[in-house]
XYZ file of C-alpha atoms in Angstrom:
675
model
C 0.880 -13.708 -49.774
C -0.267 -13.193 -46.197
C 1.631 -14.823 -43.367
C -0.088 -16.424 -40.432
C -1.601 -13.812 -38.127
C -1.852 -10.993 -40.695
C -5.078 -9.407 -41.913
C -5.809 -8.322 -45.497
C -5.480 -4.556 -45.962
C -5.751 -2.163 -48.866
C -3.037 0.161 -50.166
C -3.921 2.759 -47.500
C -3.626 0.257 -44.691
C -7.347 -0.149 -43.960
C -8.785 -3.569 -43.168
C -10.656 -5.234 -46.001
C -13.934 -7.062 -45.649
C -13.043 -10.726 -45.592
C -14.967 -13.995 -45.407
C -13.299 -16.409 -42.985
C -13.733 -20.180 -42.914
C -12.477 -22.994 -40.695
C -9.391 -24.693 -42.050
C -8.365 -27.025 -39.218
C -9.712 -28.032 -35.824
C -7.513 -28.799 -32.838
C -8.646 -30.300 -29.542
C -7.189 -30.214 -26.070
C -6.704 -33.373 -24.048
C -8.219 -31.835 -20.895
C -11.860 -31.956 -19.851
C -11.947 -28.208 -19.125
C -13.243 -25.701 -21.642
C -11.439 -22.720 -23.157
C -12.374 -19.530 -21.303
C -9.893 -16.963 -22.696
C -7.294 -16.748 -25.454
C -4.570 -14.418 -26.745
C -2.306 -14.546 -29.795
C 1.003 -12.798 -30.487
C 1.742 -12.375 -34.237
C 5.406 -11.537 -33.624
C 6.210 -14.922 -32.090
C 3.195 -16.939 -33.385
C 2.394 -17.929 -29.813
C -1.171 -18.818 -28.796
C -2.091 -18.788 -25.085
C -5.331 -20.363 -23.846
C -6.882 -20.026 -20.384
C -9.111 -22.897 -19.277
C -11.985 -23.148 -16.831
C -10.018 -25.338 -14.405
C -7.291 -22.720 -13.799
C -4.787 -24.207 -16.250
C -3.215 -22.280 -19.114
C -1.356 -23.643 -22.115
C 1.021 -22.264 -24.729
C 0.947 -23.466 -28.331
C 3.045 -22.606 -31.334
C 1.023 -21.699 -34.407
C 0.115 -22.589 -37.097
C 1.178 -26.207 -36.384
C -0.480 -26.059 -32.943
C 2.517 -27.602 -31.205
C 2.128 -27.531 -27.439
C 5.015 -25.858 -25.610
C 3.876 -26.339 -22.008
C 0.902 -26.094 -19.618
C 0.714 -24.895 -16.028
C -1.942 -24.666 -13.315
C -1.974 -21.244 -11.649
C -5.392 -21.058 -9.951
C -8.209 -23.143 -8.557
C -10.782 -21.203 -10.571
C -11.180 -20.331 -14.207
C -8.822 -17.937 -15.994
C -11.051 -15.124 -17.217
C -8.567 -13.079 -19.212
C -5.196 -13.531 -20.920
C -2.789 -10.962 -22.411
C 0.656 -11.100 -24.047
C 3.186 -8.286 -24.202
C 4.398 -7.170 -27.683
C 7.671 -9.106 -27.457
C 5.838 -12.294 -26.475
C 7.961 -12.909 -23.360
C 5.498 -12.038 -20.584
C 2.014 -13.494 -20.151
C -0.654 -11.909 -17.947
C -3.557 -13.860 -16.470
C -6.571 -12.762 -14.455
C -9.008 -14.813 -12.375
C -12.127 -12.958 -11.302
C -13.318 -15.525 -8.767
C -10.055 -15.510 -6.809
C -9.170 -11.896 -7.524
C -5.780 -12.944 -8.887
C -3.422 -11.168 -11.281
C -0.372 -13.059 -12.504
C 2.459 -12.056 -14.865
C 4.496 -15.067 -16.026
C 7.781 -15.185 -17.956
C 7.253 -18.428 -19.838
C 10.764 -18.959 -21.204
C 12.459 -18.967 -17.798
C 9.253 -20.139 -16.039
C 9.385 -17.452 -13.341
C 6.850 -15.102 -11.756
C 7.209 -11.427 -12.620
C 4.177 -10.267 -10.633
C 1.659 -12.102 -8.495
C -1.124 -10.183 -6.790
C -4.396 -11.256 -5.228
C -7.103 -9.075 -3.749
C -10.047 -9.939 -1.530
C -12.238 -12.305 -3.514
C -15.189 -11.412 -1.276
C -16.337 -7.993 -0.158
C -13.780 -5.656 1.444
C -15.014 -4.563 4.867
C -12.448 -2.231 6.474
C -9.367 -0.141 5.748
C -6.689 1.558 7.849
C -3.594 3.741 7.273
C -0.268 3.451 9.045
C 0.981 6.456 11.004
C 3.347 7.568 8.211
C 0.811 6.943 5.429
C 3.117 4.452 3.725
C 1.027 1.311 4.276
C -2.679 0.547 3.925
C -4.281 -2.407 5.697
C -7.533 -3.962 4.506
C -9.758 -6.686 5.870
C -12.374 -8.620 3.959
C -15.185 -11.099 4.307
C -12.766 -13.778 3.076
C -11.154 -13.741 6.576
C -7.899 -12.265 5.256
C -5.880 -9.239 6.296
C -3.774 -7.626 3.560
C -1.168 -4.876 3.825
C -0.598 -2.726 0.735
C 1.997 -0.173 -0.271
C 0.170 3.141 -0.662
C 2.594 4.416 -3.312
C 2.804 1.384 -5.601
C -0.597 -0.162 -4.870
C 0.931 -3.635 -4.430
C 0.026 -6.053 -1.632
C 3.208 -7.358 -0.005
C 1.840 -9.522 2.836
C -1.364 -11.449 3.508
C -2.380 -12.872 6.897
C -4.900 -15.730 6.896
C -5.130 -16.580 10.594
C -8.755 -15.520 11.075
C -11.532 -18.029 10.488
C -14.289 -15.492 9.811
C -14.762 -12.045 8.291
C -12.328 -9.305 9.345
C -14.314 -6.266 10.529
C -11.695 -3.712 11.679
C -8.028 -2.866 11.024
C -5.805 -0.589 13.100
C -2.088 0.305 12.999
C -0.051 1.349 16.013
C 1.875 4.608 16.028
C 5.206 2.856 15.558
C 4.111 1.252 12.253
C 5.479 -2.098 13.419
C 2.200 -3.692 14.534
C -1.146 -4.022 12.781
C -4.228 -5.331 14.583
C -7.415 -6.839 13.208
C -10.781 -7.719 14.746
C -12.945 -10.486 13.378
C -16.326 -12.125 13.763
C -14.540 -15.297 14.899
C -14.218 -13.735 18.363
C -10.519 -12.864 18.253
C -8.389 -9.749 17.923
C -4.975 -10.524 16.457
C -1.762 -8.483 16.497
C 0.743 -8.966 13.666
C 4.408 -8.027 13.589
C 5.258 -6.168 10.373
C 8.978 -6.821 10.822
C 8.885 -10.628 11.037
C 5.401 -10.983 9.480
C 3.917 -13.199 12.161
C 0.941 -13.266 14.517
C 2.466 -12.682 17.950
C -0.638 -11.962 20.059
C -4.236 -13.188 20.131
C -6.826 -11.413 22.292
C -9.988 -13.294 23.235
C -12.990 -12.731 25.492
C -14.178 -14.976 28.357
C -17.304 -15.869 26.374
C -17.472 -16.221 22.567
C -18.527 -12.938 20.939
C -18.317 -11.310 17.517
C -16.035 -8.261 17.385
C -16.908 -5.544 14.881
C -14.959 -2.474 16.100
C -11.376 -1.880 17.202
C -9.323 0.916 18.767
C -5.714 1.263 19.957
C -4.480 4.004 22.266
C -1.681 6.331 20.997
C 0.971 4.545 23.082
C 0.027 1.176 21.592
C -0.317 -0.418 25.046
C -4.128 -0.673 25.302
C -6.320 -2.525 22.785
C -10.112 -2.195 22.868
C -12.766 -3.994 20.834
C -16.564 -3.778 20.757
C -18.894 -6.651 19.998
C -22.317 -7.282 18.508
C -23.554 -9.871 21.006
C -23.125 -8.725 24.598
C -22.974 -4.951 23.857
C -19.717 -4.713 25.847
C -16.252 -3.275 25.223
C -13.236 -5.445 26.052
C -9.877 -3.961 27.008
C -6.549 -5.846 26.812
C -2.878 -5.162 27.442
C -0.657 -5.344 24.380
C 2.401 -6.544 26.308
C 0.805 -9.324 28.350
C -2.266 -10.115 26.247
C -4.412 -10.273 29.397
C -7.928 -8.900 29.662
C -7.784 -5.737 31.761
C -11.402 -4.611 31.924
C -14.853 -4.979 30.414
C -16.824 -1.767 29.848
C -20.570 -2.306 30.157
C -23.430 0.125 29.758
C -24.577 0.086 26.153
C -27.916 -1.544 25.450
C -27.378 -2.300 21.755
C -24.523 -3.467 19.510
C -21.370 -1.322 19.471
C -20.962 0.462 16.131
C -17.760 2.454 16.640
C -14.735 2.957 18.902
C -12.116 5.702 18.923
C -9.420 6.771 21.361
C -8.884 10.466 21.903
C -5.598 11.535 20.246
C -4.087 12.299 23.671
C -5.190 8.873 24.941
C -7.122 10.199 27.939
C -10.563 8.912 26.992
C -12.312 6.345 24.827
C -15.450 7.134 22.805
C -17.936 4.441 21.833
C -21.054 4.641 19.696
C -23.954 2.237 19.720
C -27.321 1.499 18.191
C -28.873 2.547 21.508
C -28.823 6.174 20.219
C -25.894 7.278 22.368
C -22.165 7.984 22.396
C -20.323 7.312 25.642
C -17.012 8.833 26.757
C -15.040 6.474 28.996
C -11.964 7.203 31.101
C -9.867 4.187 30.227
C -7.529 4.549 33.226
C -9.893 5.785 35.963
C -13.164 3.899 36.220
C -14.291 5.964 39.219
C -15.198 8.894 36.967
C -18.711 9.241 35.632
C -19.187 8.096 32.056
C -20.311 10.993 29.864
C -23.312 10.153 27.669
C -24.057 12.054 24.443
C -27.667 11.455 23.442
C -28.827 11.266 19.819
C -32.234 11.072 18.215
C -31.448 8.018 16.094
C -29.121 5.024 16.072
C -25.437 6.034 15.920
C -23.540 4.303 13.110
C -20.019 5.792 13.274
C -17.861 8.328 15.109
C -14.462 9.994 14.731
C -12.226 12.318 16.772
C -10.713 15.458 15.337
C -6.879 15.249 15.319
C -6.579 17.855 18.084
C -9.027 15.894 20.276
C -11.327 18.856 20.986
C -14.193 17.811 18.746
C -16.049 14.616 17.931
C -18.398 13.862 15.055
C -20.962 11.085 14.813
C -23.367 9.893 12.117
C -26.891 8.658 12.739
C -29.355 6.510 10.840
C -31.325 9.535 9.603
C -28.354 10.685 7.490
C -27.117 13.479 9.760
C -23.588 14.205 10.980
C -23.449 15.689 14.486
C -20.471 17.635 15.878
C -19.814 17.729 19.642
C -17.600 19.889 21.841
C -15.730 17.420 24.062
C -15.008 19.805 26.938
C -18.615 20.987 27.210
C -20.194 17.702 26.031
C -22.593 19.777 23.941
C -23.534 19.687 20.255
C -22.107 22.499 18.125
C -23.592 21.929 14.652
C -25.262 19.375 12.416
C -24.846 18.537 8.741
C -27.857 17.226 6.870
C -26.298 14.721 4.485
C -29.284 12.548 3.647
C -29.660 13.841 0.106
C -25.900 13.950 -0.494
C -25.229 10.301 0.325
C -28.347 8.982 -1.431
C -27.370 6.526 -4.139
C -29.088 5.054 -7.164
C -32.124 2.854 -7.473
C -31.669 -0.858 -6.888
C -33.169 -3.447 -9.177
C -35.560 -4.692 -6.498
C -36.743 -1.272 -5.259
C -40.411 -0.482 -5.706
C -39.789 3.241 -5.216
C -37.552 5.715 -7.001
C -34.112 6.635 -5.697
C -35.395 9.913 -4.219
C -38.223 8.282 -2.267
C -36.484 5.211 -0.924
C -35.025 5.314 2.595
C -32.282 2.714 2.222
C -28.664 3.771 1.891
C -29.215 7.356 3.042
C -26.844 7.367 5.998
C -23.100 7.378 6.696
C -21.648 4.170 8.115
C -18.052 5.481 8.300
C -16.525 8.880 9.109
C -12.988 10.237 9.141
C -11.393 13.656 9.712
C -8.715 15.046 7.434
C -5.176 15.392 8.786
C -5.641 19.072 9.659
C -9.196 18.608 10.963
C -10.737 21.072 8.510
C -12.820 18.513 6.611
C -14.689 15.313 7.312
C -15.151 12.403 4.918
C -18.178 10.124 4.986
C -19.162 6.953 3.146
C -22.185 4.695 3.222
C -24.266 2.131 1.370
C -24.265 4.084 -1.871
C -21.960 4.833 -4.775
C -20.998 8.262 -3.366
C -18.435 9.456 -0.818
C -18.998 12.974 0.528
C -16.402 15.502 1.710
C -17.656 18.314 3.978
C -16.033 21.465 5.297
C -16.315 21.406 9.088
C -16.352 25.161 9.604
C -19.043 26.094 7.081
C -20.852 22.699 6.950
C -20.771 22.852 3.145
C -20.396 19.895 0.812
C -17.007 20.385 -0.837
C -17.129 17.462 -3.225
C -19.037 14.268 -3.865
C -16.959 11.371 -5.226
C -18.597 8.628 -7.271
C -16.693 5.444 -6.541
C -17.885 3.497 -9.584
C -19.833 3.643 -12.832
C -19.955 -0.104 -13.278
C -23.427 -0.893 -14.563
C -23.133 -4.524 -13.484
C -23.410 -3.417 -9.848
C -26.720 -2.766 -8.174
C -27.565 0.790 -7.149
C -25.532 2.577 -9.823
C -28.398 3.677 -12.077
C -30.559 6.560 -10.908
C -33.522 5.457 -13.030
C -34.461 1.952 -14.156
C -35.982 0.852 -17.449
C -39.690 0.308 -16.819
C -39.815 -2.368 -19.510
C -37.701 -4.626 -17.320
C -40.104 -4.433 -14.372
C -42.440 -7.435 -14.244
C -44.923 -8.824 -11.750
C -42.250 -11.164 -10.419
C -39.762 -8.332 -10.023
C -36.939 -6.993 -12.110
C -36.138 -9.024 -15.211
C -32.423 -8.654 -14.447
C -32.815 -10.817 -11.345
C -34.853 -13.590 -12.997
C -33.012 -16.545 -14.500
C -35.251 -17.229 -17.473
C -33.085 -20.065 -18.820
C -33.140 -22.036 -15.598
C -29.383 -21.780 -15.169
C -27.118 -19.152 -13.716
C -25.027 -17.023 -16.048
C -21.896 -18.316 -14.367
C -20.490 -21.148 -16.481
C -19.205 -22.924 -13.383
C -22.809 -23.558 -12.282
C -24.042 -24.867 -15.609
C -23.380 -28.476 -14.667
C -24.504 -29.231 -11.125
C -23.182 -32.719 -10.418
C -24.292 -32.887 -6.799
C -26.644 -35.783 -7.625
C -26.161 -38.599 -10.138
C -27.898 -38.022 -13.426
C -28.384 -34.254 -12.976
C -27.614 -32.526 -16.264
C -29.051 -29.028 -15.778
C -28.126 -26.458 -13.178
C -29.678 -25.827 -9.795
C -33.175 -24.417 -10.346
C -32.998 -22.446 -7.089
C -30.086 -20.338 -8.286
C -30.873 -16.651 -8.768
C -28.860 -13.875 -10.288
C -27.352 -11.631 -7.623
C -25.837 -8.253 -8.445
C -23.414 -6.906 -5.828
C -24.438 -3.578 -4.357
C -22.242 -0.527 -4.964
C -21.314 0.703 -1.492
C -18.478 1.956 0.695
C -18.019 0.151 3.988
C -15.102 2.168 5.358
C -13.178 5.360 4.556
C -9.889 6.622 6.015
C -7.761 9.737 5.515
C -4.014 9.338 5.266
C -2.095 10.972 8.166
C -0.154 12.942 5.541
C -3.371 14.528 4.264
C -2.464 13.756 0.651
C -4.581 10.627 0.236
C -7.738 8.941 1.377
C -8.778 5.344 0.905
C -12.140 3.610 0.652
C -13.032 -0.066 1.091
C -15.736 -0.517 -1.524
C -17.389 -3.151 -3.657
C -14.897 -2.324 -6.413
C -11.977 -3.031 -4.069
C -9.504 -0.685 -2.416
C -9.816 2.813 -3.882
C -7.088 5.386 -3.142
C -7.665 9.030 -4.071
C -4.557 11.208 -4.097
C -3.743 14.856 -4.714
C -1.707 15.301 -7.894
C -0.610 18.876 -8.477
C 1.787 18.119 -11.331
C -0.891 18.139 -14.029
C -2.700 21.325 -12.996
C -1.699 24.904 -13.758
C -2.249 26.843 -10.523
C -0.411 30.194 -10.578
C 0.101 32.136 -7.369
C 0.444 35.966 -7.216
C 1.318 36.051 -10.895
C 2.147 39.216 -12.879
C 3.334 39.951 -16.407
C 7.047 40.020 -15.539
C 7.073 36.436 -14.295
C 7.886 34.284 -17.322
C 10.097 31.196 -17.762
C 12.716 33.242 -19.636
C 13.028 35.895 -16.917
C 13.226 33.203 -14.244
C 16.044 31.426 -16.071
C 17.892 34.762 -16.538
C 17.707 35.422 -12.792
C 19.039 31.942 -12.093
C 21.972 32.380 -14.501
C 22.833 35.759 -12.968
C 23.041 34.230 -9.501
C 19.844 35.746 -8.047
C 18.629 32.327 -6.946
C 16.183 33.518 -4.277
C 14.131 35.672 -6.660
C 14.286 32.981 -9.319
C 12.960 30.338 -6.926
C 10.173 32.563 -5.612
C 9.077 33.522 -9.129
C 9.132 29.861 -10.130
C 6.734 29.111 -7.278
C 4.542 32.002 -8.388
C 4.385 30.571 -11.900
C 3.859 27.094 -10.381
C 5.330 25.097 -13.243
C 6.837 21.991 -11.690
C 9.583 21.433 -14.272
C 10.707 25.059 -13.918
C 10.707 24.909 -10.103
C 12.909 21.833 -10.183
C 15.258 23.365 -12.751
C 15.803 26.519 -10.662
C 15.945 24.567 -7.397
C 18.655 22.160 -8.552
C 20.710 25.003 -10.083
C 21.302 26.563 -6.647
C 24.877 25.992 -5.332
C 24.867 23.855 -2.162
C 26.989 26.388 -0.279
C 24.324 29.104 -0.788
C 21.526 27.064 0.788
C 22.240 28.319 4.319
C 21.890 31.970 3.269
C 18.832 31.366 1.098
C 16.917 29.564 3.868
C 17.336 32.580 6.177
C 15.820 35.038 3.678
C 13.226 32.702 2.137
C 9.683 34.197 2.368
C 7.428 32.365 4.815
C 4.464 32.722 2.440
C 6.103 30.147 0.161
C 7.483 27.937 2.936
C 4.713 25.334 2.790
C 4.948 25.094 -1.008
C 8.727 24.585 -0.873
C 8.477 21.915 1.830
C 5.786 20.131 -0.153
C 7.936 20.292 -3.288
C 10.928 18.806 -1.461
C 8.723 16.084 0.028
C 7.487 15.120 -3.440
C 10.931 14.770 -5.051
C 13.129 13.625 -2.172
C 12.504 9.914 -2.792
C 13.105 10.076 -6.541
C 16.087 12.449 -6.554
C 19.768 11.657 -6.007
C 20.613 14.999 -4.379
C 20.107 13.691 -0.850
C 22.546 15.974 0.988
C 21.217 18.975 -0.952
C 17.626 18.242 0.129
C 18.655 17.650 3.744
C 20.446 21.002 3.819
C 17.268 22.733 2.656
C 15.082 20.908 5.177
C 17.470 21.569 8.062
C 17.884 25.258 7.142
C 14.166 25.918 6.685
C 13.127 24.241 9.940
C 15.949 25.885 11.907
C 15.414 29.434 10.623
C 11.608 29.315 10.497
C 10.901 27.117 13.513
C 8.562 29.650 15.140
C 6.472 29.957 11.997
C 6.233 26.179 11.670
C 5.260 25.783 15.316
C 2.490 28.381 15.178
C 1.040 26.764 12.046
C 1.663 23.164 13.004
C -1.947 22.165 12.305
C -1.868 23.268 8.665
C 1.737 22.141 8.091
C 1.299 18.768 9.761
C 0.467 16.844 6.548
C 3.523 18.295 4.777
C 5.810 17.541 7.712
C 4.541 13.968 7.909
C 5.189 13.486 4.211
C 8.716 14.833 4.708
C 9.238 12.521 7.657
C 8.044 9.551 5.642
C 10.424 10.355 2.769
C 13.431 10.912 5.020
C 12.633 7.747 6.978
C 12.446 5.635 3.841
C 15.731 7.063 2.557
C 17.315 6.429 5.949
C 16.158 2.813 5.861
C 17.354 2.292 2.293
C 20.751 3.883 2.894
C 21.044 2.069 6.217
C 20.470 -1.297 4.580
C 23.019 -0.480 1.869
C 25.559 0.655 4.478
C 24.981 -2.495 6.531
C 25.529 -4.672 3.466
C 28.677 -2.735 2.548
C 29.923 -2.937 6.127
C 29.422 -6.684 6.233
C 31.064 -7.031 2.828
C 34.087 -4.969 3.940
C 34.399 -7.043 7.088
C 34.237 -10.181 4.994
C 36.905 -8.893 2.594
C 39.172 -7.856 5.483
C 38.841 -11.255 7.118
C 39.540 -13.005 3.813
C 42.556 -10.740 3.238
C 43.949 -11.558 6.674
C 43.458 -15.253 6.063
C 45.271 -15.050 2.724
C 48.119 -13.072 4.298
C 48.436 -15.555 7.159
C 48.413 -18.460 4.735
C 51.095 -16.786 2.614
C 53.273 -16.051 5.632
C 52.903 -19.600 6.868
C 53.820 -20.937 3.445
C 56.870 -18.670 3.234
C 57.891 -19.650 6.752
C 57.769 -23.363 5.955
C 59.958 -22.927 2.863
C 62.632 -21.026 4.770
C 62.873 -23.653 7.510
C 63.081 -26.466 4.981
C 65.861 -24.655 3.169
C 67.704 -24.124 6.424
C 67.306 -27.717 7.502
C 68.290 -29.046 4.075
C 71.491 -26.932 4.154
C 72.867 -28.899 7.061
C 74.612 -32.195 5.969
C 76.210 -34.446 8.592
C 78.888 -35.862 6.232
C 79.882 -32.450 5.005
C 80.062 -31.204 8.534
C 82.264 -34.108 9.507
C 84.613 -33.500 6.582
C 84.937 -29.868 7.525
C 85.868 -30.803 11.053
C 88.408 -33.304 9.768
C 89.981 -30.731 7.549
C 90.132 -28.392 10.462
C 91.832 -30.997 12.562
C 94.202 -31.734 9.757
C 95.083 -28.059 9.514
C 95.733 -28.011 13.176
C 98.431 -30.696 12.691
C 100.271 -28.650 10.100
C 103.754 -27.356 10.570
C 103.915 -24.395 12.838
C 106.396 -22.597 10.641
C 104.033 -22.637 7.770
C 101.016 -21.834 9.884
C 101.274 -18.084 9.322
C 100.828 -18.427 5.561
C 97.071 -19.019 5.513
C 96.703 -16.450 8.251
C 98.512 -13.845 6.191
C 96.605 -14.872 3.135
């Protein structure tokens, strides 16, 4: 007595061993083959994804077709249905697409597409809210760092995008490409408003923007020169020459006074962008320089070389201060084609991207391996090594290879023994008439696990990596860790709640921070009367100031107590301004996070107020129009009544009567007067 879609089970609910057989066969009218399928027992809906990018919905068990739709140019690799059967999810690996479709109303719920080729560069906006990525598919994408969704894609470039940079105002994002152009995009109107080109065609691979956003610089691979443009006019201002090899990195000093460039000619040059008469400072290295980065205070510069070392330089003295040997730290796994082990091979043992943390205490480095290393600048110690992927289908993930797979012709994983590629799209090569098998020259190619660019968020709470696996964002999450601070036996949740009920809110809040339980901190924090905030901010201990500001920054966007949070922020910054100023370097990430939250709330409330203001104006105008129409209508009725009350005949009769009265006898004339 099983219904369609149910499985035989025993009395305990376990699946029984069953022999299945084919009852009916159904065929599709399309030439494409079925690539993926999903079935929902609740609604008896069957969804099939085909190799030509078309999906269809059928009602089972009669196999009645409901509808079909083409959503991609490539095959649909995976299909899923939500439990209620209303939403359908589709994924296309070739195009990097993810689509959620509501089939009853035929509307899109979610539509996202990543870079379907390798991702080459990444950049954060000044407030850490947006992340820009460029890929080898010639596209520039801007993502929301909080939600992870891409909200705009620019496809103006004709070749791979190699560098992405935001301006300080967060309204402009720039991208450099191998097509010989640097493009500036407006994030308000979402359009390309400026294109920077060179006098001769070159391939740009690096990009830098000064802090004011007025000067744009780009380095190239061909002529070994650095081009400088004006953002306002788009004109070429200067060409910096001197390097004898391709430019590998560009970075403006945070104060905008100088420009640093690294090259494969084993040098880093410091240029004065506004005074060419000064001598260009040259920092010599022993090997090719692959990347460089300025510390946020502008007093130190770090550079990575081909031998796997990270060099730190004092900018004022133009002298090296220390060196980190990171060759063994960044070394990845063994590739399928390597003849040597992972320890003995020389490939992938260098950093091709560097970035300082927001406070300048740590430096992050990534390279052609599956690891990203985080170093402490002061002690030159490896703090942590992040493994970006464990995907065994990528090359360079395994430390040791199976010796049985090594043959005289190379690794067995790279040999197509069947004569056809594993990709089903290449099974039938119809380039020539009569060809039935695939292209014999096709070889299996495993993408290499690597990180092409890393960037720290200006808030210091996140860092992003452009890797083979896509855009990876690592964030600090303190809500799931128990990290007590100056804890003793008297600090318990019950005692903290008793203090809060008795009105001792300051001690309760401090003890809640010492216990460091997030739910308890929020409970005590929101129980404080708003009128007591001014007094509490004056006496609040400065040792817990950073923790309180960070807590407010984390909840300000999700809480409805906006005025309450603003009172705390205003009181803390006003009463402890000297403390904040002296520790601005360490508090800078927290303050930027606060600024980002307040700015987003200001924008949201501003848009709501503008809409309400326009709506009120509209209602007032409509009310005036209705009132004027009513008055006009009432006025017309009154005049008509007045005009209709006058009758010429009646008026004449009245006059006649009056004349007749005038001819009456004079003796009797006093009677009507007396009456």
